[in-house]
Amino acid sequence: MMANSLRAAALLAFVVLSILVSLLISSVQQFGARTSHFSNATVAAADEEELSLLRGALIHQINERRKEIIPLLLLHEKKSDNNNNDNNEDEDSAPSVGTLLSPQLDVDYNLWDEITHGSREAHLDGMGCDSLVDMQAVEILGSGYTKLVVKVNLAGGQPVALKLVNEQGIDMGKCVEDFKDAPGCRELVSYKLQKEIVLLQRLRHPNVIKLKGHCAGNARGQGGERGRVAVILEQGNPLQMIQLLQSPWEDRFRVCLDLARLLHFLSQSPLGSVALLDFQPRQFVTVAGELKLTDLDDASAEETACRGDADCTLQFPHRNFTLPCSARGVCEGLNEKRNIYNAYRYFFTYLLPHQAPPGLTHLVDHIMNSTGELKADINQTLEAFEHILLLYKSGLHLDNLPPSIIRDYNVIRGMGTSGNAEYRCWPSYSQQGCVLSVSSAREAAYICNSHSQCSSFTLTGHTTWTGRLLASFRSSFSHLVPDGTSEVYVKKTKAPEASPV
């Protein structure tokens, strides 16, 4: 075990050094010259008694951070006979989170040991310290008071996101300034990363970023790497709200739907009802178009104690809400309602109503009203979103379209077009022309009829995330070409002859 810990410490030190060297210029530009805190702290004159007092105060802070993590390690589960609460137990015997519930509360000591002393590999795609050797740092994805997020390519070329303690961050700098102990401060600051590892283990969901693994130095200090932690995550793209506002409604709806699904899961997670205390778009990324929560260190499953309803007030910049105090002395649904209203004010307000399909606007308005006034719980909110998805995918919201509308077009199957005269529409899936999603050829014909420039459209065989077809609309084209996946619909008065093959 000692050899493994020392090896992990050495590998992690190598990883951190590689990142700092390869990103030195951008790191200095982005984070500034806060290293003076470290040098000043190192050379600061302090007598032995003062350092002892400071060390005691730092240990107290570390213990307080540890207390925040302990409740997250509690498991309501039935363990196997060969598993107990011994810290020295073999790591391979750690219980899985999905076993049967039990009235007996158990602590997952194995998970905690693996987080603080080495690599968690067995259940996380096998990624640990060894996976980071020969990796290449690409760019800094983000930084904050506590953490640095770096995009790296592993030795095999796979891109991942690496979260590390921000050695030049405000939290680290202030700690060293106060306590004169850089390794101890790194251990203190790294507790946010350790908490996040536990939360990512407990809160597994398609809309939570996937934990690939982690690498930890030796928390006991051997090798001089106490507190070094690197969290290995799947690579995502930062959520760009400005870009989303210019996207088709279908893509904006997807973000809101994913968020509703996530909040539904958090309301009844294995940890109980979880509140996202730092609820901002910057806490999310997209992976292949799917929204994922990527920052969990400010998530809390703690329930607010109360003596009366007055103790259960949710305060926002422009609105306050008072919730009931339950018979067991906690604010009923406070975490869930906090999440819903934050979703409304940061996401739904900007992404959902604009250019919603006319047949769905009344349903969208209902969601906006119920979430903005906190009239619905997350179960009702998610049900409303899923209902809209069902109607939109199937085209049932277009019940006023006459079936005869498609009779105004000739259809040529197995053909595409060439020599197109494109026109632009907004929002479009193509910047060079007018490409929209449709549930059927009938809906595409309805859209073509509503565009004065449109004389034909093509169903390409490509689909969006909902399964809706992509249709390309144009004002004219010169000739037809073979294309086994496409169908061309031309207004009957303008149908051309197929060119010889």
Short mmCIF file of C-alpha atoms in Angstrom, two decimals:
data_model
loop_
_atom_site.label_atom_id
_atom_site.label_comp_id
_atom_site.label_asym_id
_atom_site.label_seq_id
_atom_site.Cartn_x
_atom_site.Cartn_y
_atom_site.Cartn_z
CA MET A 1 0.00 0.00 0.00
CA MET A 2 2.87 2.40 0.86
CA ALA A 3 4.54 1.71 -2.50
CA ASN A 4 1.29 2.39 -4.35
CA SER A 5 0.80 5.66 -2.46
CA LEU A 6 4.32 6.85 -3.22
CA ARG A 7 3.93 5.88 -6.87
CA ALA A 8 0.62 7.76 -7.08
CA ALA A 9 2.23 10.82 -5.49
CA ALA A 10 5.11 10.78 -7.97
CA LEU A 11 2.83 10.31 -10.97
CA LEU A 12 0.50 13.08 -9.86
CA ALA A 13 3.40 15.46 -9.28
CA PHE A 14 4.54 14.67 -12.82
CA VAL A 15 1.05 15.36 -14.18
CA VAL A 16 0.74 18.70 -12.43
CA LEU A 17 4.24 19.73 -13.49
CA SER A 18 3.54 18.77 -17.11
CA ILE A 19 0.39 20.87 -17.15
CA LEU A 20 2.05 23.88 -15.56
CA VAL A 21 4.99 23.76 -17.98
CA SER A 22 2.92 23.26 -21.12
CA LEU A 23 0.45 26.00 -20.15
CA LEU A 24 2.87 28.41 -18.49
CA ILE A 25 2.20 31.42 -20.71
CA SER A 26 -1.59 31.21 -20.71
CA SER A 27 -1.64 30.29 -17.03
CA VAL A 28 0.31 33.40 -16.08
CA GLN A 29 -1.92 35.57 -18.26
CA GLN A 30 -5.10 34.08 -16.88
CA PHE A 31 -4.36 33.79 -13.22
CA GLY A 32 -1.83 36.61 -12.65
CA ALA A 33 1.19 36.55 -10.45
CA ARG A 34 -0.24 35.25 -7.19
CA THR A 35 2.83 33.14 -6.50
CA SER A 36 4.13 35.93 -4.30
CA HIS A 37 1.87 34.55 -1.56
CA PHE A 38 3.87 31.35 -1.52
CA SER A 39 7.32 32.91 -1.50
CA ASN A 40 6.32 35.51 1.08
CA ALA A 41 4.78 32.81 3.25
CA THR A 42 7.86 30.62 2.99
CA VAL A 43 10.32 33.28 4.05
CA ALA A 44 8.02 34.89 6.61
CA ALA A 45 9.58 34.99 10.06
CA ALA A 46 7.40 33.30 12.63
CA ASP A 47 8.33 31.74 15.91
CA GLU A 48 7.59 28.13 16.71
CA GLU A 49 4.65 28.95 18.98
CA GLU A 50 2.91 31.03 16.32
CA LEU A 51 3.38 28.30 13.71
CA SER A 52 1.96 25.75 16.13
CA LEU A 53 -1.13 27.89 16.68
CA LEU A 54 -1.55 28.41 12.97
CA ARG A 55 -1.18 24.69 12.34
CA GLY A 56 -3.86 23.96 14.93
CA ALA A 57 -6.21 26.44 13.28
CA LEU A 58 -5.53 24.89 9.86
CA ILE A 59 -6.19 21.38 11.19
CA HIS A 60 -9.50 22.65 12.57
CA GLN A 61 -10.45 23.96 9.10
CA ILE A 62 -9.48 20.63 7.52
CA ASN A 63 -11.61 18.74 10.03
CA GLU A 64 -14.57 21.01 9.28
CA ARG A 65 -14.24 20.26 5.57
CA ARG A 66 -14.05 16.55 6.37
CA LYS A 67 -17.32 16.81 8.31
CA GLU A 68 -19.01 18.13 5.16
CA ILE A 69 -18.03 14.98 3.26
CA ILE A 70 -18.86 12.36 5.90
CA PRO A 71 -22.68 12.53 5.38
CA LEU A 72 -22.12 11.90 1.67
CA LEU A 73 -20.35 8.63 2.50
CA LEU A 74 -23.37 7.20 4.31
CA LEU A 75 -24.94 4.30 2.48
CA HIS A 76 -28.46 2.98 3.06
CA GLU A 77 -27.53 -0.42 1.76
CA LYS A 78 -27.03 -4.06 2.67
CA LYS A 79 -23.39 -5.04 2.48
CA SER A 80 -21.92 -8.44 1.80
CA ASP A 81 -20.74 -10.56 4.72
CA ASN A 82 -17.06 -10.05 3.90
CA ASN A 83 -17.38 -6.26 4.08
CA ASN A 84 -17.23 -4.21 7.27
CA ASN A 85 -16.28 -0.73 8.48
CA ASP A 86 -12.57 -1.47 8.79
CA ASN A 87 -10.46 1.22 7.13
CA ASN A 88 -7.83 -1.36 6.24
CA GLU A 89 -10.20 -3.50 4.19
CA ASP A 90 -9.26 -4.51 0.67
CA GLU A 91 -10.44 -1.80 -1.78
CA ASP A 92 -11.89 -4.37 -4.15
CA SER A 93 -14.56 -5.27 -1.56
CA ALA A 94 -16.15 -1.79 -1.56
CA PRO A 95 -19.94 -2.10 -1.80
CA SER A 96 -21.79 -1.01 -4.90
CA VAL A 97 -24.26 1.87 -4.57
CA GLY A 98 -27.11 -0.05 -6.11
CA THR A 99 -27.61 -2.78 -3.52
CA LEU A 100 -30.72 -3.31 -1.40
CA LEU A 101 -31.73 -0.65 1.13
CA SER A 102 -31.23 -1.38 4.80
CA PRO A 103 -32.21 0.47 7.97
CA GLN A 104 -28.56 0.24 9.05
CA LEU A 105 -26.46 3.25 8.05
CA ASP A 106 -23.04 2.27 6.72
CA VAL A 107 -20.06 4.38 5.79
CA ASP A 108 -18.23 3.68 2.53
CA TYR A 109 -14.74 3.80 4.03
CA ASN A 110 -13.27 2.09 0.98
CA LEU A 111 -14.39 4.91 -1.30
CA TRP A 112 -12.92 7.48 1.08
CA ASP A 113 -9.60 5.63 1.30
CA GLU A 114 -9.38 5.39 -2.47
CA ILE A 115 -10.13 9.09 -2.89
CA THR A 116 -7.57 10.24 -0.36
CA HIS A 117 -4.80 7.66 -0.86
CA GLY A 118 -4.79 6.55 -4.46
CA SER A 119 -6.74 5.78 -7.60
CA ARG A 120 -10.35 4.74 -8.02
CA GLU A 121 -10.12 2.43 -10.98
CA ALA A 122 -12.27 -0.66 -10.52
CA HIS A 123 -15.62 0.87 -11.44
CA LEU A 124 -14.56 3.95 -13.43
CA ASP A 125 -13.28 2.80 -16.81
CA GLY A 126 -9.91 1.92 -15.25
CA MET A 127 -8.57 5.50 -15.28
CA GLY A 128 -6.13 6.38 -12.52
CA CYS A 129 -2.68 7.91 -12.16
CA ASP A 130 -1.20 5.59 -14.80
CA SER A 131 -3.69 6.91 -17.37
CA LEU A 132 -2.23 10.40 -17.05
CA VAL A 133 1.35 9.49 -17.87
CA ASP A 134 2.40 10.92 -21.27
CA MET A 135 -0.79 12.96 -21.48
CA GLN A 136 -0.65 16.30 -23.32
CA ALA A 137 -2.20 19.46 -21.90
CA VAL A 138 -4.15 21.29 -24.61
CA GLU A 139 -5.79 24.32 -23.04
CA ILE A 140 -7.21 25.75 -19.86
CA LEU A 141 -10.98 25.36 -19.97
CA GLY A 142 -11.72 27.39 -16.88
CA SER A 143 -10.50 28.55 -13.52
CA GLY A 144 -11.97 29.77 -10.28
CA TYR A 145 -11.07 30.57 -6.70
CA THR A 146 -10.42 26.89 -5.98
CA LYS A 147 -10.08 24.83 -9.13
CA LEU A 148 -8.34 24.75 -12.47
CA VAL A 149 -9.93 22.79 -15.34
CA VAL A 150 -7.61 21.68 -18.14
CA LYS A 151 -8.33 19.87 -21.38
CA VAL A 152 -5.78 17.10 -21.90
CA ASN A 153 -5.26 14.37 -24.46
CA LEU A 154 -4.31 11.03 -22.94
CA ALA A 155 -1.54 8.90 -24.39
CA GLY A 156 -4.02 7.09 -26.65
CA GLY A 157 -5.43 10.38 -27.94
CA GLN A 158 -8.63 10.39 -25.89
CA PRO A 159 -9.57 13.91 -24.72
CA VAL A 160 -10.62 14.33 -21.09
CA ALA A 161 -11.09 17.22 -18.69
CA LEU A 162 -8.79 17.33 -15.68
CA LYS A 163 -9.77 19.22 -12.51
CA LEU A 164 -6.94 20.27 -10.22
CA VAL A 165 -6.38 22.58 -7.28
CA ASN A 166 -5.72 26.06 -8.68
CA GLU A 167 -2.31 26.66 -7.15
CA GLN A 168 -2.54 30.34 -8.12
CA GLY A 169 -6.19 30.66 -7.09
CA ILE A 170 -7.57 33.00 -4.46
CA ASP A 171 -8.46 30.21 -2.00
CA MET A 172 -4.97 28.74 -2.08
CA GLY A 173 -3.26 32.11 -1.92
CA LYS A 174 -5.32 33.37 1.01
CA CYS A 175 -4.85 30.11 2.92
CA VAL A 176 -1.06 30.21 2.58
CA GLU A 177 -1.11 33.86 3.57
CA ASP A 178 -3.10 33.03 6.71
CA PHE A 179 -1.54 29.71 7.77
CA LYS A 180 2.01 29.71 6.28
CA ASP A 181 1.67 26.06 5.21
CA ALA A 182 1.43 25.40 1.46
CA PRO A 183 1.08 21.57 1.67
CA GLY A 184 -1.54 21.87 4.43
CA CYS A 185 -3.43 24.48 2.44
CA ARG A 186 -3.37 22.27 -0.64
CA GLU A 187 -4.92 19.53 1.48
CA LEU A 188 -7.59 21.95 2.73
CA VAL A 189 -8.44 23.31 -0.70
CA SER A 190 -8.44 19.84 -2.27
CA TYR A 191 -11.41 18.87 -0.10
CA LYS A 192 -13.67 20.56 -2.65
CA LEU A 193 -12.34 18.18 -5.29
CA GLN A 194 -12.69 15.21 -2.96
CA LYS A 195 -16.26 16.19 -2.17
CA GLU A 196 -16.96 16.43 -5.88
CA ILE A 197 -15.60 12.93 -6.48
CA VAL A 198 -17.97 11.54 -3.84
CA LEU A 199 -20.91 13.45 -5.30
CA LEU A 200 -20.12 12.24 -8.81
CA GLN A 201 -20.07 8.68 -7.46
CA ARG A 202 -23.42 9.09 -5.72
CA LEU A 203 -25.21 11.19 -8.33
CA ARG A 204 -24.78 9.18 -11.52
CA HIS A 205 -27.20 10.35 -14.20
CA PRO A 206 -27.12 11.00 -17.98
CA ASN A 207 -27.24 14.75 -17.27
CA VAL A 208 -24.36 14.70 -14.77
CA ILE A 209 -20.82 14.72 -16.19
CA LYS A 210 -19.27 11.26 -16.21
CA LEU A 211 -16.47 10.59 -13.73
CA LYS A 212 -13.77 8.65 -15.57
CA GLY A 213 -11.50 8.23 -12.56
CA HIS A 214 -9.06 10.21 -10.45
CA CYS A 215 -5.48 10.34 -9.28
CA ALA A 216 -4.55 11.26 -5.72
CA GLY A 217 -1.22 11.88 -4.04
CA ASN A 218 -0.55 10.60 -0.55
CA ALA A 219 -2.72 12.51 1.90
CA ARG A 220 -0.45 11.50 4.78
CA GLY A 221 2.44 13.48 3.36
CA GLN A 222 4.89 10.81 2.21
CA GLY A 223 6.62 11.96 -0.94
CA GLY A 224 5.81 15.61 -0.20
CA GLU A 225 2.60 15.51 -2.20
CA ARG A 226 -0.03 15.77 0.53
CA GLY A 227 -3.40 16.82 -0.84
CA ARG A 228 -2.71 16.59 -4.57
CA VAL A 229 -5.85 15.42 -6.39
CA ALA A 230 -6.74 15.28 -10.09
CA VAL A 231 -10.30 14.45 -11.13
CA ILE A 232 -10.66 12.86 -14.59
CA LEU A 233 -13.94 13.73 -16.35
CA GLU A 234 -15.44 13.22 -19.77
CA GLN A 235 -14.73 16.15 -22.07
CA GLY A 236 -17.59 18.59 -22.65
CA ASN A 237 -18.09 21.94 -24.32
CA PRO A 238 -18.91 24.97 -22.16
CA LEU A 239 -22.53 26.03 -22.44
CA GLN A 240 -22.69 29.12 -24.65
CA MET A 241 -25.92 30.97 -23.93
CA ILE A 242 -25.40 33.56 -26.69
CA GLN A 243 -24.93 30.78 -29.23
CA LEU A 244 -27.98 28.93 -27.86
CA LEU A 245 -30.14 32.02 -28.28
CA GLN A 246 -29.34 31.92 -32.00
CA SER A 247 -30.08 28.19 -32.31
CA PRO A 248 -33.30 26.54 -33.50
CA TRP A 249 -36.03 26.25 -30.86
CA GLU A 250 -35.65 22.47 -30.87
CA ASP A 251 -32.07 22.69 -29.57
CA ARG A 252 -33.04 25.23 -26.91
CA PHE A 253 -35.93 23.02 -25.84
CA ARG A 254 -33.50 20.12 -25.48
CA VAL A 255 -31.39 22.06 -22.96
CA CYS A 256 -34.50 22.89 -20.92
CA LEU A 257 -35.79 19.31 -21.09
CA ASP A 258 -32.40 17.91 -20.00
CA LEU A 259 -32.39 20.37 -17.11
CA ALA A 260 -35.89 19.31 -16.03
CA ARG A 261 -34.81 15.65 -16.12
CA LEU A 262 -31.74 16.45 -14.05
CA LEU A 263 -33.72 18.37 -11.43
CA HIS A 264 -36.24 15.52 -11.22
CA PHE A 265 -33.37 13.13 -10.45
CA LEU A 266 -31.85 15.51 -7.88
CA SER A 267 -35.19 15.82 -6.08
CA GLN A 268 -35.10 12.10 -5.22
CA SER A 269 -31.42 11.21 -5.49
CA PRO A 270 -29.63 8.57 -3.37
CA LEU A 271 -28.59 11.46 -1.09
CA GLY A 272 -32.11 12.84 -0.77
CA SER A 273 -33.26 16.12 -2.30
CA VAL A 274 -30.18 17.96 -3.57
CA ALA A 275 -29.99 21.73 -4.10
CA LEU A 276 -27.55 23.35 -6.51
CA LEU A 277 -26.42 26.34 -4.48
CA ASP A 278 -24.33 27.83 -7.30
CA PHE A 279 -26.86 27.53 -10.10
CA GLN A 280 -25.37 29.25 -13.17
CA PRO A 281 -25.03 28.34 -16.86
CA ARG A 282 -21.26 28.16 -16.34
CA GLN A 283 -21.79 25.07 -14.16
CA PHE A 284 -22.97 23.12 -17.23
CA VAL A 285 -21.43 21.72 -20.40
CA THR A 286 -22.79 19.87 -23.41
CA VAL A 287 -21.58 16.47 -24.58
CA ALA A 288 -22.82 15.53 -28.06
CA GLY A 289 -25.61 18.08 -27.59
CA GLU A 290 -26.70 16.70 -24.20
CA LEU A 291 -26.69 19.03 -21.20
CA LYS A 292 -24.55 17.87 -18.27
CA LEU A 293 -23.91 19.35 -14.84
CA THR A 294 -20.15 19.55 -14.40
CA ASP A 295 -19.61 21.37 -11.10
CA LEU A 296 -21.04 19.69 -8.01
CA ASP A 297 -18.89 20.95 -5.15
CA ASP A 298 -21.61 23.45 -4.14
CA ALA A 299 -24.40 20.87 -4.24
CA SER A 300 -26.08 20.29 -0.89
CA ALA A 301 -28.44 17.61 0.38
CA GLU A 302 -28.89 19.37 3.71
CA GLU A 303 -32.47 20.16 4.71
CA THR A 304 -33.30 23.53 6.25
CA ALA A 305 -34.58 23.25 9.82
CA CYS A 306 -37.59 25.36 10.78
CA ARG A 307 -40.04 26.16 13.58
CA GLY A 308 -42.60 27.84 11.37
CA ASP A 309 -43.29 28.87 7.78
CA ALA A 310 -41.45 32.15 8.33
CA ASP A 311 -38.20 30.15 8.53
CA CYS A 312 -38.80 28.73 5.04
CA THR A 313 -38.36 31.77 2.82
CA LEU A 314 -36.67 31.45 -0.56
CA GLN A 315 -35.12 34.80 -1.45
CA PHE A 316 -34.25 35.79 -4.99
CA PRO A 317 -33.29 39.21 -6.39
CA HIS A 318 -36.82 40.08 -7.51
CA ARG A 319 -39.04 37.50 -5.82
CA ASN A 320 -39.48 35.84 -2.45
CA PHE A 321 -41.42 32.64 -1.77
CA THR A 322 -42.52 31.16 1.56
CA LEU A 323 -42.81 27.39 1.79
CA PRO A 324 -44.47 25.30 4.52
CA CYS A 325 -42.56 24.05 7.57
CA SER A 326 -43.28 20.33 7.82
CA ALA A 327 -44.31 18.45 10.97
CA ARG A 328 -40.77 17.03 11.26
CA GLY A 329 -39.31 20.52 11.46
CA VAL A 330 -37.78 20.96 8.00
CA CYS A 331 -38.78 23.24 5.12
CA GLU A 332 -40.85 21.08 2.81
CA GLY A 333 -39.52 20.94 -0.75
CA LEU A 334 -37.11 23.86 -0.29
CA ASN A 335 -34.23 22.34 -2.28
CA GLU A 336 -36.53 21.26 -5.11
CA LYS A 337 -38.25 24.65 -5.35
CA ARG A 338 -34.93 26.50 -5.27
CA ASN A 339 -33.72 24.46 -8.24
CA ILE A 340 -36.95 24.98 -10.19
CA TYR A 341 -36.93 28.75 -9.83
CA ASN A 342 -33.26 29.00 -10.71
CA ALA A 343 -33.93 26.90 -13.82
CA TYR A 344 -36.75 29.32 -14.68
CA ARG A 345 -34.71 32.50 -14.26
CA TYR A 346 -31.42 31.32 -15.79
CA PHE A 347 -32.64 28.97 -18.55
CA PHE A 348 -36.36 28.77 -19.27
CA THR A 349 -36.89 32.53 -19.49
CA TYR A 350 -34.27 32.93 -22.21
CA LEU A 351 -34.48 29.65 -24.11
CA LEU A 352 -38.03 28.33 -24.04
CA PRO A 353 -40.66 30.86 -25.26
CA HIS A 354 -38.85 32.50 -28.19
CA GLN A 355 -40.04 31.08 -31.54
CA ALA A 356 -41.81 28.12 -29.95
CA PRO A 357 -44.01 26.35 -32.53
CA PRO A 358 -47.47 28.00 -32.62
CA GLY A 359 -49.21 24.73 -31.71
CA LEU A 360 -47.13 24.45 -28.54
CA THR A 361 -47.08 28.04 -27.26
CA HIS A 362 -49.93 27.50 -24.81
CA LEU A 363 -48.08 24.56 -23.26
CA VAL A 364 -44.83 26.52 -23.11
CA ASP A 365 -46.69 29.42 -21.48
CA HIS A 366 -48.05 27.02 -18.87
CA ILE A 367 -44.52 25.85 -17.99
CA MET A 368 -43.29 29.42 -17.78
CA ASN A 369 -46.14 30.41 -15.49
CA SER A 370 -45.98 27.35 -13.23
CA THR A 371 -42.20 27.51 -12.76
CA GLY A 372 -42.00 31.29 -12.49
CA GLU A 373 -44.63 31.28 -9.74
CA LEU A 374 -43.52 27.95 -8.21
CA LYS A 375 -47.02 26.55 -8.65
CA ALA A 376 -45.80 23.12 -9.81
CA ASP A 377 -43.38 20.58 -8.35
CA ILE A 378 -40.65 18.98 -10.43
CA ASN A 379 -42.77 15.90 -11.22
CA GLN A 380 -45.45 18.09 -12.81
CA THR A 381 -42.84 20.21 -14.56
CA LEU A 382 -41.09 17.22 -16.11
CA GLU A 383 -44.44 15.73 -17.15
CA ALA A 384 -45.26 18.97 -18.99
CA PHE A 385 -41.91 18.91 -20.80
CA GLU A 386 -42.29 15.26 -21.81
CA HIS A 387 -45.78 15.98 -23.13
CA ILE A 388 -44.44 18.77 -25.35
CA LEU A 389 -41.69 16.44 -26.59
CA LEU A 390 -44.24 13.77 -27.52
CA LEU A 391 -46.40 16.23 -29.46
CA TYR A 392 -43.43 17.84 -31.20
CA LYS A 393 -41.81 14.56 -32.28
CA SER A 394 -45.02 13.13 -33.67
CA GLY A 395 -46.38 16.31 -35.23
CA LEU A 396 -49.62 16.00 -33.25
CA HIS A 397 -49.45 19.72 -32.50
CA LEU A 398 -50.15 20.30 -36.20
CA ASP A 399 -53.71 18.96 -36.13
CA ASN A 400 -55.00 21.90 -38.19
CA LEU A 401 -52.94 21.05 -41.28
CA PRO A 402 -55.16 19.77 -44.10
CA PRO A 403 -54.10 16.32 -45.37
CA SER A 404 -54.46 17.61 -48.93
CA ILE A 405 -51.60 20.06 -48.53
CA ILE A 406 -49.07 17.53 -49.82
CA ARG A 407 -51.09 16.97 -53.02
CA ASP A 408 -49.78 20.25 -54.40
CA TYR A 409 -46.33 18.62 -54.76
CA ASN A 410 -44.77 16.03 -57.01
CA VAL A 411 -42.44 13.68 -55.12
CA ILE A 412 -39.29 12.20 -56.67
CA ARG A 413 -37.82 9.48 -54.47
CA GLY A 414 -34.16 8.43 -54.47
CA MET A 415 -33.08 11.76 -55.91
CA GLY A 416 -31.41 14.95 -54.68
CA THR A 417 -30.92 18.34 -56.30
CA SER A 418 -27.98 20.22 -57.77
CA GLY A 419 -27.48 23.79 -58.90
CA ASN A 420 -29.64 25.05 -56.07
CA ALA A 421 -30.74 28.64 -55.66
CA GLU A 422 -30.82 28.86 -51.88
CA TYR A 423 -32.55 31.35 -49.65
CA ARG A 424 -31.99 31.90 -45.96
CA CYS A 425 -34.43 31.54 -43.12
CA TRP A 426 -33.94 31.90 -39.37
CA PRO A 427 -33.26 29.93 -37.32
CA SER A 428 -31.77 27.41 -39.72
CA TYR A 429 -29.53 24.38 -39.26
CA SER A 430 -27.45 25.75 -42.16
CA GLN A 431 -26.03 29.24 -42.50
CA GLN A 432 -25.93 28.92 -46.29
CA GLY A 433 -29.59 28.06 -46.79
CA CYS A 434 -32.90 27.20 -45.15
CA VAL A 435 -32.77 23.87 -43.33
CA LEU A 436 -35.45 23.14 -40.73
CA SER A 437 -36.69 20.08 -38.85
CA VAL A 438 -40.12 18.64 -39.69
CA SER A 439 -42.19 15.75 -38.41
CA SER A 440 -43.39 14.77 -41.90
CA ALA A 441 -43.54 15.81 -45.54
CA ARG A 442 -46.90 17.41 -44.75
CA GLU A 443 -45.32 19.81 -42.26
CA ALA A 444 -42.54 20.57 -44.75
CA ALA A 445 -45.14 21.38 -47.41
CA TYR A 446 -46.89 23.71 -44.98
CA ILE A 447 -43.59 25.54 -44.31
CA CYS A 448 -42.76 25.76 -48.03
CA ASN A 449 -46.20 27.25 -48.72
CA SER A 450 -45.60 29.88 -46.05
CA HIS A 451 -42.29 30.99 -47.62
CA SER A 452 -42.80 33.14 -50.72
CA GLN A 453 -39.38 32.11 -52.10
CA CYS A 454 -39.94 28.37 -51.76
CA SER A 455 -40.66 26.21 -54.81
CA SER A 456 -39.34 22.85 -53.58
CA PHE A 457 -37.91 21.03 -50.59
CA THR A 458 -35.88 17.90 -49.95
CA LEU A 459 -36.17 15.43 -47.10
CA THR A 460 -32.54 14.41 -46.67
CA GLY A 461 -32.89 11.32 -44.50
CA HIS A 462 -30.95 13.02 -41.72
CA THR A 463 -32.66 13.57 -38.39
CA THR A 464 -32.30 15.72 -35.29
CA TRP A 465 -32.02 14.48 -31.69
CA THR A 466 -35.82 14.13 -31.54
CA GLY A 467 -35.95 11.92 -34.63
CA ARG A 468 -37.55 14.70 -36.70
CA LEU A 469 -36.46 14.92 -40.33
CA LEU A 470 -34.23 17.67 -41.69
CA ALA A 471 -35.81 19.40 -44.68
CA SER A 472 -33.94 21.70 -47.06
CA PHE A 473 -36.01 24.44 -48.71
CA ARG A 474 -34.97 26.32 -51.89
CA SER A 475 -36.31 28.71 -54.50
CA SER A 476 -35.08 26.67 -57.50
CA PHE A 477 -32.55 24.11 -58.74
CA SER A 478 -31.11 23.19 -62.12
CA HIS A 479 -31.37 19.40 -62.17
CA LEU A 480 -31.88 16.22 -60.19
CA VAL A 481 -29.12 13.79 -59.19
CA PRO A 482 -29.34 10.24 -57.76
CA ASP A 483 -29.43 10.13 -53.94
CA GLY A 484 -30.81 6.98 -52.35
CA THR A 485 -31.53 8.65 -49.00
CA SER A 486 -33.40 11.73 -50.24
CA GLU A 487 -36.85 12.68 -51.51
CA VAL A 488 -37.49 15.84 -53.52
CA TYR A 489 -40.89 17.56 -53.35
CA VAL A 490 -41.57 20.09 -56.09
CA LYS A 491 -44.63 22.28 -56.53
CA LYS A 492 -46.52 20.78 -59.44
CA THR A 493 -46.28 23.86 -61.59
CA LYS A 494 -42.46 23.79 -61.39
CA ALA A 495 -41.50 20.12 -61.61
CA PRO A 496 -38.40 19.56 -63.86
CA GLU A 497 -37.29 16.47 -65.73
CA ALA A 498 -34.70 14.14 -64.18
CA SER A 499 -31.27 14.42 -65.84
CA PRO A 500 -29.90 11.27 -67.53
CA VAL A 501 -27.51 9.26 -65.38
#
